[in-house]
């Protein structure tokens, strides 16, 4: 089904969806459990996805991307995440947190130097906002950049950097003027091969295990002024605007996980017998299926709506903060609900590593946490509605 009659898909959208589905089934599905177990970063499949344009779907072709729109991005990401959310996490960071931010706020030289290799799958990008003592309250970071001639000297510790153990380049947010609080934050682009870029401890995680996550430290890292993204003090707004786009990606990821959990449940309910009937014939199971399906279709509308709002914003300059927050909030809670229900429907075998259902359950949880917790999404939505800042 093309999602919904409210969102009839063009031929171009159908074709990217099909391409992502085929790739995921053929190249990722056979490896997903293995990568989940080992926690190894799936560099080969990520590079192949880059060759197909999946690492920069909205990036124009001259910068190494596929030159498509946000709906195309969401459709492709949903298909990848339906098979493996860890590949989807890496894809979403490269697309929405790395390439998207530089395309929006970067100079021509920065687009050539940083977007081109990442969008074409020759390098991996990352986004680094969080610190050990600064998560949801993103404006309170302690890392520092001090201007020295034509360089900035960066010192500090960043945590929870997705793709941190392997990233070639990083969009990084740090304080240049602590007195000004969030208005004293500046964004920089950093190269992992320069001295002072130190990869810290790798996080052992519950889910999305193959999307390696680590701390990144910077110790007297010299960042030339041409690697500053935007102006001094613009970093917080850049971080928030980039996260608006990122949240649409996480919502699409959640939708993919929910669909996978749902499809596994329907198949199992049709096949498994108990008390002389297929278990799907019992209301205890069939009503669960009804609730999953309804929440998934509602999520789909919110996710595609947010993608269209972002697309409109490219022309009007309007923000899509609220649409993105609503999509992420609802889709991530739906993913958790669907995965939890899928394990319950499967019973013992759902708890076993023999089936991917327990992986969907572990992977779903992060969508309620990263790129803004569900509580932060509720804050963003309610502040807009109530006119509170
Ligand atoms: N786009 C552009 N600008 C934005 C913005 C957005 N989505 N959201 C806020 N801003 C701007 C505001 O307009 C304001 O600008 P001025 O300085 O000109 O007044 C400024 O940023 C500060 O906004 P606000 O007062 O709302 O900031 P708060 O510190 O109160 O809180 C929240 C902002 C809580 C919404 C923000 O810190 C947040 O999203 N936190 C979660 C961070 C996160 O997702 N972390 C995960 C990291 S990635 S794994």
Tab-separated table of C-alpha atoms and ligand atoms in Angstrom:
chain	number	residue	atom	x	y	z
A	1	UNK	CA	0.000	0.000	0.000
A	2	UNK	CA	1.300	3.471	-0.836
A	3	UNK	CA	1.004	4.431	2.809
A	4	UNK	CA	-2.291	6.284	2.703
A	5	UNK	CA	-4.686	7.797	0.204
A	6	UNK	CA	-3.877	11.141	1.785
A	7	UNK	CA	-0.332	10.631	0.551
A	8	UNK	CA	-0.476	9.149	-2.932
A	9	UNK	CA	3.111	8.473	-3.923
A	10	UNK	CA	4.670	9.599	-7.179
A	11	UNK	CA	6.540	7.129	-9.371
A	12	UNK	CA	9.813	8.573	-8.100
A	13	UNK	CA	8.790	8.048	-4.475
A	14	UNK	CA	7.614	4.507	-5.178
A	15	UNK	CA	10.883	3.722	-6.887
A	16	UNK	CA	13.121	4.887	-4.021
A	17	UNK	CA	10.922	3.007	-1.582
A	18	UNK	CA	11.248	-0.139	-3.672
A	19	UNK	CA	15.017	0.341	-4.064
A	20	UNK	CA	15.445	0.710	-0.286
A	21	UNK	CA	13.213	-2.305	0.359
A	22	UNK	CA	15.152	-4.481	-2.092
A	23	UNK	CA	18.497	-3.385	-0.707
A	24	UNK	CA	17.399	-3.973	2.882
A	25	UNK	CA	16.020	-7.438	2.124
A	26	UNK	CA	18.958	-8.556	0.034
A	27	UNK	CA	21.968	-6.914	1.695
A	28	UNK	CA	20.998	-6.124	5.297
A	29	UNK	CA	18.505	-8.802	6.402
A	30	UNK	CA	21.006	-11.696	6.245
A	31	UNK	CA	23.485	-9.757	8.442
A	32	UNK	CA	21.289	-7.864	10.885
A	33	UNK	CA	21.300	-10.415	13.735
A	34	UNK	CA	25.047	-10.943	13.427
A	35	UNK	CA	25.821	-7.214	13.601
A	36	UNK	CA	23.417	-6.822	16.505
A	37	UNK	CA	25.248	-9.574	18.380
A	38	UNK	CA	28.783	-8.317	17.670
A	39	UNK	CA	28.045	-4.582	17.824
A	40	UNK	CA	30.414	-4.181	14.873
A	41	UNK	CA	29.883	-1.088	12.701
A	42	UNK	CA	28.526	-2.312	9.312
A	43	UNK	CA	30.889	-0.229	7.228
A	44	UNK	CA	30.557	-2.270	4.006
A	45	UNK	CA	26.759	-2.003	3.768
A	46	UNK	CA	26.908	1.671	4.743
A	47	UNK	CA	29.363	2.368	1.893
A	48	UNK	CA	27.102	0.491	-0.542
A	49	UNK	CA	24.123	2.521	0.663
A	50	UNK	CA	26.187	5.642	-0.012
A	51	UNK	CA	26.850	4.497	-3.584
A	52	UNK	CA	23.068	4.187	-4.049
A	53	UNK	CA	22.533	7.737	-2.762
A	54	UNK	CA	20.973	6.691	0.557
A	55	UNK	CA	23.476	8.669	2.648
A	56	UNK	CA	22.428	12.021	1.183
A	57	UNK	CA	18.954	11.591	-0.221
A	58	UNK	CA	18.105	15.302	-0.093
A	59	UNK	CA	21.605	16.411	-1.076
A	60	UNK	CA	21.827	17.671	-4.680
A	61	UNK	CA	23.612	15.310	-7.050
A	62	UNK	CA	26.542	17.709	-7.548
A	63	UNK	CA	27.369	17.251	-3.841
A	64	UNK	CA	27.192	13.458	-4.027
A	65	UNK	CA	23.555	12.922	-3.031
A	66	UNK	CA	20.388	11.651	-4.688
A	67	UNK	CA	18.785	15.099	-5.141
A	68	UNK	CA	15.380	13.986	-3.871
A	69	UNK	CA	12.946	15.404	-1.298
A	70	UNK	CA	12.167	14.790	2.372
A	71	UNK	CA	9.338	12.355	1.654
A	72	UNK	CA	11.770	10.243	-0.390
A	73	UNK	CA	14.184	10.289	2.563
A	74	UNK	CA	11.486	9.207	5.001
A	75	UNK	CA	10.244	6.401	2.741
A	76	UNK	CA	13.735	4.984	2.235
A	77	UNK	CA	14.636	5.230	5.917
A	78	UNK	CA	11.399	3.513	6.941
A	79	UNK	CA	12.248	0.552	4.676
A	80	UNK	CA	15.824	0.241	5.965
A	81	UNK	CA	14.627	0.409	9.599
A	82	UNK	CA	11.966	-2.203	8.979
A	83	UNK	CA	14.845	-4.613	8.448
A	84	UNK	CA	17.494	-3.138	10.732
A	85	UNK	CA	17.194	-0.013	12.861
A	86	UNK	CA	20.965	0.161	13.455
A	87	UNK	CA	21.677	0.720	9.751
A	88	UNK	CA	18.832	3.250	9.858
A	89	UNK	CA	20.452	5.182	12.709
A	90	UNK	CA	23.711	5.569	10.782
A	91	UNK	CA	21.772	6.569	7.666
A	92	UNK	CA	19.710	9.140	9.548
A	93	UNK	CA	22.744	10.784	11.177
A	94	UNK	CA	24.563	11.081	7.837
A	95	UNK	CA	21.474	12.502	6.140
A	96	UNK	CA	19.689	14.712	8.601
A	97	UNK	CA	22.189	15.632	11.275
A	98	UNK	CA	25.333	15.911	9.165
A	99	UNK	CA	24.623	16.684	5.484
A	100	UNK	CA	21.393	18.577	6.080
A	101	UNK	CA	22.990	21.001	8.574
A	102	UNK	CA	25.942	21.790	6.326
A	103	UNK	CA	23.729	22.178	3.246
A	104	UNK	CA	21.585	24.633	5.198
A	105	UNK	CA	24.197	26.618	7.108
A	106	UNK	CA	27.539	25.833	5.449
A	107	UNK	CA	29.735	27.677	2.943
A	108	UNK	CA	30.360	26.364	-0.564
A	109	UNK	CA	33.831	25.172	0.509
A	110	UNK	CA	32.333	23.303	3.491
A	111	UNK	CA	29.780	21.588	1.252
A	112	UNK	CA	32.552	20.450	-1.092
A	113	UNK	CA	34.861	19.339	1.683
A	114	UNK	CA	32.384	17.660	4.051
A	115	UNK	CA	29.073	16.901	2.342
A	116	UNK	CA	30.451	15.402	-0.861
A	117	UNK	CA	32.362	12.490	0.748
A	118	UNK	CA	29.631	11.697	3.303
A	119	UNK	CA	26.646	11.917	0.912
A	120	UNK	CA	28.429	9.661	-1.581
A	121	UNK	CA	29.235	7.072	1.090
A	122	UNK	CA	33.019	7.512	1.065
A	123	UNK	CA	33.107	8.864	4.615
A	124	UNK	CA	30.977	8.774	7.765
A	125	UNK	CA	29.606	11.893	9.465
A	126	UNK	CA	28.488	12.498	13.036
A	127	UNK	CA	26.742	15.159	15.132
A	128	UNK	CA	27.910	16.032	18.584
A	129	UNK	CA	25.806	18.144	20.930
A	130	UNK	CA	25.434	16.094	24.117
A	131	UNK	CA	27.934	16.154	26.997
A	132	UNK	CA	28.090	14.110	30.199
A	133	UNK	CA	26.322	16.918	32.121
A	134	UNK	CA	24.266	18.379	29.274
A	135	UNK	CA	21.583	16.277	27.534
A	136	UNK	CA	18.024	17.596	27.351
A	137	UNK	CA	19.229	20.960	28.679
A	138	UNK	CA	21.424	21.380	25.632
A	139	UNK	CA	22.323	25.012	26.307
A	140	UNK	CA	24.422	24.207	29.382
A	141	UNK	CA	27.468	22.591	27.773
A	142	UNK	CA	30.895	22.898	29.370
A	143	UNK	CA	33.193	22.325	26.383
A	144	UNK	CA	35.042	25.435	25.198
A	145	UNK	CA	36.450	26.968	22.035
A	146	UNK	CA	38.807	29.912	22.427
A	147	UNK	CA	39.721	32.090	19.448
A	148	UNK	CA	43.468	32.372	18.822
A	149	UNK	CA	44.295	34.272	15.631
A	150	UNK	CA	42.700	32.433	12.706
A	151	UNK	CA	42.112	29.275	14.752
A	152	UNK	CA	39.864	28.187	17.578
A	153	UNK	CA	41.369	25.950	20.257
A	154	UNK	CA	38.807	23.364	21.341
A	155	UNK	CA	38.776	21.466	24.620
A	156	UNK	CA	36.087	19.273	26.139
A	157	UNK	CA	34.288	15.965	26.259
A	158	UNK	CA	31.300	15.003	24.151
A	159	UNK	CA	29.194	11.931	24.838
A	160	UNK	CA	26.707	9.672	23.064
A	161	UNK	CA	28.133	10.438	19.629
A	162	UNK	CA	26.411	8.107	17.140
A	163	UNK	CA	29.050	6.671	14.740
A	164	UNK	CA	31.676	8.256	17.059
A	165	UNK	CA	34.074	5.261	16.935
A	166	UNK	CA	34.364	5.476	13.130
A	167	UNK	CA	33.246	8.968	12.068
A	168	UNK	CA	35.564	10.827	9.709
A	169	UNK	CA	33.904	14.191	10.283
A	170	UNK	CA	31.872	15.740	13.049
A	171	UNK	CA	29.486	18.683	13.367
A	172	UNK	CA	30.269	19.843	16.853
A	173	UNK	CA	28.659	22.391	19.174
A	174	UNK	CA	30.702	24.117	21.845
A	175	UNK	CA	30.749	27.260	23.989
A	176	UNK	CA	32.660	30.249	22.694
A	177	UNK	CA	31.157	32.689	25.219
A	178	UNK	CA	29.744	31.081	28.391
A	179	UNK	CA	28.423	34.435	29.695
A	180	UNK	CA	25.904	34.491	26.866
A	181	UNK	CA	24.567	31.002	27.704
A	182	UNK	CA	22.820	29.435	24.681
A	183	UNK	CA	23.671	32.516	22.602
A	184	UNK	CA	27.360	31.815	23.279
A	185	UNK	CA	27.362	28.419	21.530
A	186	UNK	CA	29.123	28.004	18.160
A	187	UNK	CA	29.121	25.129	15.642
A	188	UNK	CA	32.327	23.709	14.143
A	189	UNK	CA	33.279	21.008	11.658
A	190	UNK	CA	36.001	18.658	12.801
A	191	UNK	CA	38.267	16.147	11.114
A	192	UNK	CA	39.067	12.918	12.896
A	193	UNK	CA	42.565	12.710	11.387
A	194	UNK	CA	43.777	15.913	13.058
A	195	UNK	CA	45.659	15.845	16.335
A	196	UNK	CA	43.574	16.594	19.402
A	197	UNK	CA	40.645	14.487	18.132
A	198	UNK	CA	40.436	11.602	20.594
A	199	UNK	CA	37.855	8.818	20.483
A	200	UNK	CA	36.720	7.917	24.000
A	201	UNK	CA	34.955	4.932	25.504
A	202	UNK	CA	32.466	3.034	23.365
A	203	UNK	CA	28.983	2.717	24.880
A	204	UNK	CA	27.684	-0.824	25.396
A	205	UNK	CA	24.026	-0.421	24.406
A	206	UNK	CA	20.672	-2.213	24.793
A	207	UNK	CA	19.682	-1.797	21.136
A	208	UNK	CA	20.784	-0.386	17.759
A	209	UNK	CA	24.001	-2.101	18.756
A	210	UNK	CA	25.704	-1.983	15.343
A	211	UNK	CA	25.425	1.809	15.215
A	212	UNK	CA	28.527	2.325	17.303
A	213	UNK	CA	28.318	5.115	19.883
A	214	UNK	CA	31.164	6.688	21.824
A	215	UNK	CA	32.559	9.679	23.635
A	216	UNK	CA	34.721	12.084	21.661
A	217	UNK	CA	37.274	14.195	23.465
A	218	UNK	CA	39.054	17.165	22.083
A	219	UNK	CA	42.338	18.197	23.554
A	220	UNK	CA	43.793	21.455	22.253
A	221	UNK	CA	42.231	20.687	18.891
A	222	UNK	CA	43.070	23.494	16.418
A	223	UNK	CA	40.061	24.335	14.298
A	224	UNK	CA	40.667	26.857	11.505
A	225	UNK	CA	38.086	29.616	11.217
A	226	UNK	CA	36.948	28.297	7.808
A	227	UNK	CA	35.668	25.186	9.626
A	228	UNK	CA	33.274	27.209	11.766
A	229	UNK	CA	29.678	26.469	10.721
A	230	UNK	CA	27.665	29.701	10.672
A	231	UNK	CA	28.575	32.676	12.815
A	232	UNK	CA	29.875	32.772	16.372
A	233	UNK	CA	26.916	32.391	18.780
A	234	UNK	CA	24.607	30.821	16.169
A	235	UNK	CA	25.362	27.269	17.293
A	236	UNK	CA	22.305	26.661	19.481
A	237	UNK	CA	19.873	27.696	16.772
A	238	UNK	CA	21.741	25.587	14.219
A	239	UNK	CA	21.658	22.607	16.605
A	240	UNK	CA	17.905	22.989	17.166
A	241	UNK	CA	17.059	23.523	13.490
A	242	UNK	CA	19.123	20.464	12.542
A	243	UNK	CA	17.400	18.417	15.249
A	244	UNK	CA	14.003	19.385	13.816
A	245	UNK	CA	15.013	17.573	10.628
A	246	UNK	CA	16.642	14.762	12.608
A	247	UNK	CA	13.432	14.124	14.545
A	248	UNK	CA	11.552	13.418	11.317
A	249	UNK	CA	14.169	10.772	10.536
A	250	UNK	CA	13.802	9.168	13.965
A	251	UNK	CA	10.021	9.186	13.526
A	252	UNK	CA	10.475	7.327	10.208
A	253	UNK	CA	12.818	4.902	11.934
A	254	UNK	CA	10.208	4.266	14.640
A	255	UNK	CA	7.580	3.703	11.964
A	256	UNK	CA	9.796	1.104	10.292
A	257	UNK	CA	10.403	-0.746	13.572
A	258	UNK	CA	6.673	-0.692	14.398
A	259	UNK	CA	5.807	-2.097	10.970
A	260	UNK	CA	8.326	-4.910	11.347
A	261	UNK	CA	6.901	-5.829	14.761
A	262	UNK	CA	3.379	-5.669	13.366
A	263	UNK	CA	4.049	-7.829	10.305
A	264	UNK	CA	5.792	-10.476	12.411
A	265	UNK	CA	2.800	-10.495	14.769
A	266	UNK	CA	0.216	-10.893	12.015
A	267	UNK	CA	2.151	-13.775	10.457
A	268	UNK	CA	2.518	-15.499	13.819
A	269	UNK	CA	-1.148	-14.960	14.768
A	270	UNK	CA	-2.215	-16.632	11.513
A	271	UNK	CA	0.058	-19.617	11.967
A	272	UNK	CA	0.352	-20.429	15.686
A	273	UNK	CA	-2.354	-22.627	17.184
A	274	UNK	CA	-3.548	-22.913	20.779
A	275	UNK	CA	-6.669	-24.480	22.285
A	276	UNK	CA	-7.547	-25.869	18.846
A	277	UNK	CA	-7.590	-22.500	17.007
A	278	UNK	CA	-5.186	-20.072	15.347
A	279	UNK	CA	-4.284	-17.581	18.062
A	280	UNK	CA	-5.413	-14.689	15.797
A	281	UNK	CA	-8.965	-15.946	16.284
A	282	UNK	CA	-8.867	-15.007	19.968
A	283	UNK	CA	-9.801	-11.422	20.790
A	284	UNK	CA	-6.886	-11.266	23.237
A	285	UNK	CA	-4.662	-11.336	20.153
A	286	UNK	CA	-6.850	-9.858	17.394
A	287	UNK	CA	-7.577	-6.663	19.337
A	288	UNK	CA	-3.864	-6.196	19.896
A	289	UNK	CA	-3.408	-6.437	16.123
A	290	UNK	CA	-6.150	-3.820	15.626
A	291	UNK	CA	-4.499	-1.410	18.080
A	292	UNK	CA	-1.067	-1.870	16.488
A	293	UNK	CA	-2.417	-1.286	12.975
A	294	UNK	CA	-4.356	1.831	13.986
A	295	UNK	CA	-1.433	3.445	15.791
A	296	UNK	CA	0.931	2.613	12.930
A	297	UNK	CA	-1.319	4.229	10.319
A	298	UNK	CA	-1.749	7.321	12.541
A	299	UNK	CA	2.056	7.492	12.921
A	300	UNK	CA	2.478	7.232	9.168
A	301	UNK	CA	0.237	10.261	8.629
A	302	UNK	CA	2.183	12.313	11.174
A	303	UNK	CA	5.564	11.260	9.747
A	304	UNK	CA	4.649	11.988	6.119
A	305	UNK	CA	2.963	15.226	7.194
A	306	UNK	CA	6.187	16.340	8.931
A	307	UNK	CA	8.175	15.466	5.795
A	308	UNK	CA	5.838	17.627	3.691
A	309	UNK	CA	6.063	20.468	6.239
A	310	UNK	CA	9.864	20.361	6.006
A	311	UNK	CA	9.636	20.369	2.224
A	312	UNK	CA	7.361	23.440	2.307
A	313	UNK	CA	9.794	25.100	4.713
A	314	UNK	CA	12.567	24.833	2.105
A	315	UNK	CA	10.571	27.335	0.018
A	316	UNK	CA	8.967	29.523	2.691
A	317	UNK	CA	11.670	29.394	5.371
A	318	UNK	CA	8.972	28.398	7.895
A	319	UNK	CA	9.894	26.121	10.771
A	320	UNK	CA	8.423	22.623	11.058
A	321	UNK	CA	9.427	22.159	14.704
A	322	UNK	CA	6.009	21.162	15.945
A	323	UNK	CA	5.194	18.765	13.085
A	324	UNK	CA	8.538	17.026	13.637
A	325	UNK	CA	8.044	16.811	17.410
A	326	UNK	CA	4.519	15.368	17.060
A	327	UNK	CA	5.679	12.802	14.510
A	328	UNK	CA	8.601	11.708	16.667
A	329	UNK	CA	6.563	11.575	19.877
A	330	UNK	CA	3.734	9.515	18.440
A	331	UNK	CA	5.762	7.233	16.169
A	332	UNK	CA	8.355	6.414	18.841
A	333	UNK	CA	5.698	5.568	21.434
A	334	UNK	CA	3.955	3.490	18.763
A	335	UNK	CA	7.200	1.634	18.016
A	336	UNK	CA	7.624	0.811	21.697
A	337	UNK	CA	3.970	-0.256	21.974
A	338	UNK	CA	4.120	-2.387	18.810
A	339	UNK	CA	7.400	-4.069	19.747
A	340	UNK	CA	6.210	-4.749	23.294
A	341	UNK	CA	2.939	-6.181	21.970
A	342	UNK	CA	4.764	-8.269	19.362
A	343	UNK	CA	6.877	-9.952	22.051
A	344	UNK	CA	3.704	-10.648	24.040
A	345	UNK	CA	1.895	-12.145	21.043
A	346	UNK	CA	4.877	-14.395	20.306
A	347	UNK	CA	5.199	-15.507	23.926
A	348	UNK	CA	8.390	-17.445	24.729
A	349	UNK	CA	9.740	-17.442	21.178
A	350	UNK	CA	9.347	-13.649	21.098
A	351	UNK	CA	11.780	-13.456	24.000
A	352	UNK	CA	14.306	-15.619	22.186
A	353	UNK	CA	17.113	-14.480	19.895
A	354	UNK	CA	15.897	-17.049	17.376
A	355	UNK	CA	13.498	-14.408	16.025
A	356	UNK	CA	14.154	-10.688	15.416
A	357	UNK	CA	11.141	-9.666	17.549
A	358	UNK	CA	13.226	-9.194	20.705
A	359	UNK	CA	15.624	-7.016	18.669
A	360	UNK	CA	12.724	-4.773	17.578
A	361	UNK	CA	11.843	-4.416	21.269
A	362	UNK	CA	15.404	-3.410	22.224
A	363	UNK	CA	15.801	-1.121	19.197
A	364	UNK	CA	12.444	0.635	19.655
A	365	UNK	CA	13.344	2.075	23.070
A	366	UNK	CA	16.007	4.469	21.794
A	367	UNK	CA	13.506	6.259	19.552
A	368	UNK	CA	11.809	7.580	22.716
A	369	UNK	CA	15.136	8.907	23.962
A	370	UNK	CA	17.564	10.220	21.352
A	371	UNK	CA	17.242	13.471	19.408
A	372	UNK	CA	15.019	14.679	22.231
A	373	UNK	CA	13.169	12.478	24.711
A	374	UNK	CA	9.377	12.083	24.580
A	375	UNK	CA	9.251	14.566	27.469
A	376	UNK	CA	11.182	17.145	25.398
A	377	UNK	CA	8.828	16.588	22.437
A	378	UNK	CA	5.832	17.215	24.745
A	379	UNK	CA	7.559	20.370	25.992
A	380	UNK	CA	8.173	21.615	22.440
A	381	UNK	CA	4.585	20.865	21.327
A	382	UNK	CA	2.889	22.332	24.400
A	383	UNK	CA	5.053	25.472	24.447
A	384	UNK	CA	4.025	26.173	20.863
A	385	UNK	CA	0.349	25.613	21.654
A	386	UNK	CA	0.413	27.692	24.826
A	387	UNK	CA	2.668	30.402	23.443
A	388	UNK	CA	5.248	29.757	26.190
A	389	UNK	CA	8.980	30.089	25.610
B	1	LIG	N1	14.847	26.062	15.461
B	1	LIG	C1	15.497	27.269	15.496
B	1	LIG	N2	15.699	27.971	16.642
B	1	LIG	C2	15.214	27.448	17.778
B	1	LIG	C3	14.536	26.202	17.824
B	1	LIG	C4	14.357	25.511	16.598
B	1	LIG	N3	13.717	24.341	16.570
B	1	LIG	N4	14.178	25.928	19.095
B	1	LIG	C5	14.601	26.959	19.840
B	1	LIG	N5	15.226	27.885	19.041
B	1	LIG	C6	15.799	29.161	19.440
B	1	LIG	C7	14.750	30.030	20.137
B	1	LIG	O1	14.056	30.812	19.196
B	1	LIG	C8	15.599	30.875	21.053
B	1	LIG	O2	16.163	31.937	20.308
B	1	LIG	P1	16.602	33.360	20.987
B	1	LIG	O3	17.880	33.121	21.685
B	1	LIG	O4	16.761	34.275	19.816
B	1	LIG	O5	15.503	33.776	21.912
B	1	LIG	C9	16.720	29.923	21.455
B	1	LIG	O6	16.785	28.913	20.456
B	1	LIG	C10	16.512	29.273	22.801
B	1	LIG	O7	15.242	28.610	22.771
B	1	LIG	P2	14.506	28.168	24.097
B	1	LIG	O8	14.421	29.344	25.035
B	1	LIG	O9	13.245	27.493	23.722
B	1	LIG	O10	15.543	27.119	24.696
B	1	LIG	P3	15.434	26.211	25.999
B	1	LIG	O11	16.791	26.104	26.539
B	1	LIG	O12	14.334	26.666	26.906
B	1	LIG	O13	14.954	24.769	25.507
B	1	LIG	C11	14.715	22.786	24.265
B	1	LIG	C12	14.961	24.285	24.284
B	1	LIG	C13	14.433	22.152	25.602
B	1	LIG	C14	13.526	22.543	23.355
B	1	LIG	C15	16.013	22.257	23.660
B	1	LIG	O14	17.083	22.444	24.554
B	1	LIG	C16	15.957	20.815	23.246
B	1	LIG	O15	15.409	20.479	22.193
B	1	LIG	N6	16.583	19.932	24.059
B	1	LIG	C17	16.753	18.548	23.675
B	1	LIG	C18	18.077	18.395	23.051
B	1	LIG	C19	18.184	17.101	22.332
B	1	LIG	O16	17.338	16.748	21.525
B	1	LIG	N7	19.266	16.385	22.623
B	1	LIG	C20	19.554	15.175	21.961
B	1	LIG	C21	20.848	15.385	21.229
B	1	LIG	S1	21.038	14.487	19.797
B	1	LIG	S2	21.114	12.644	20.368
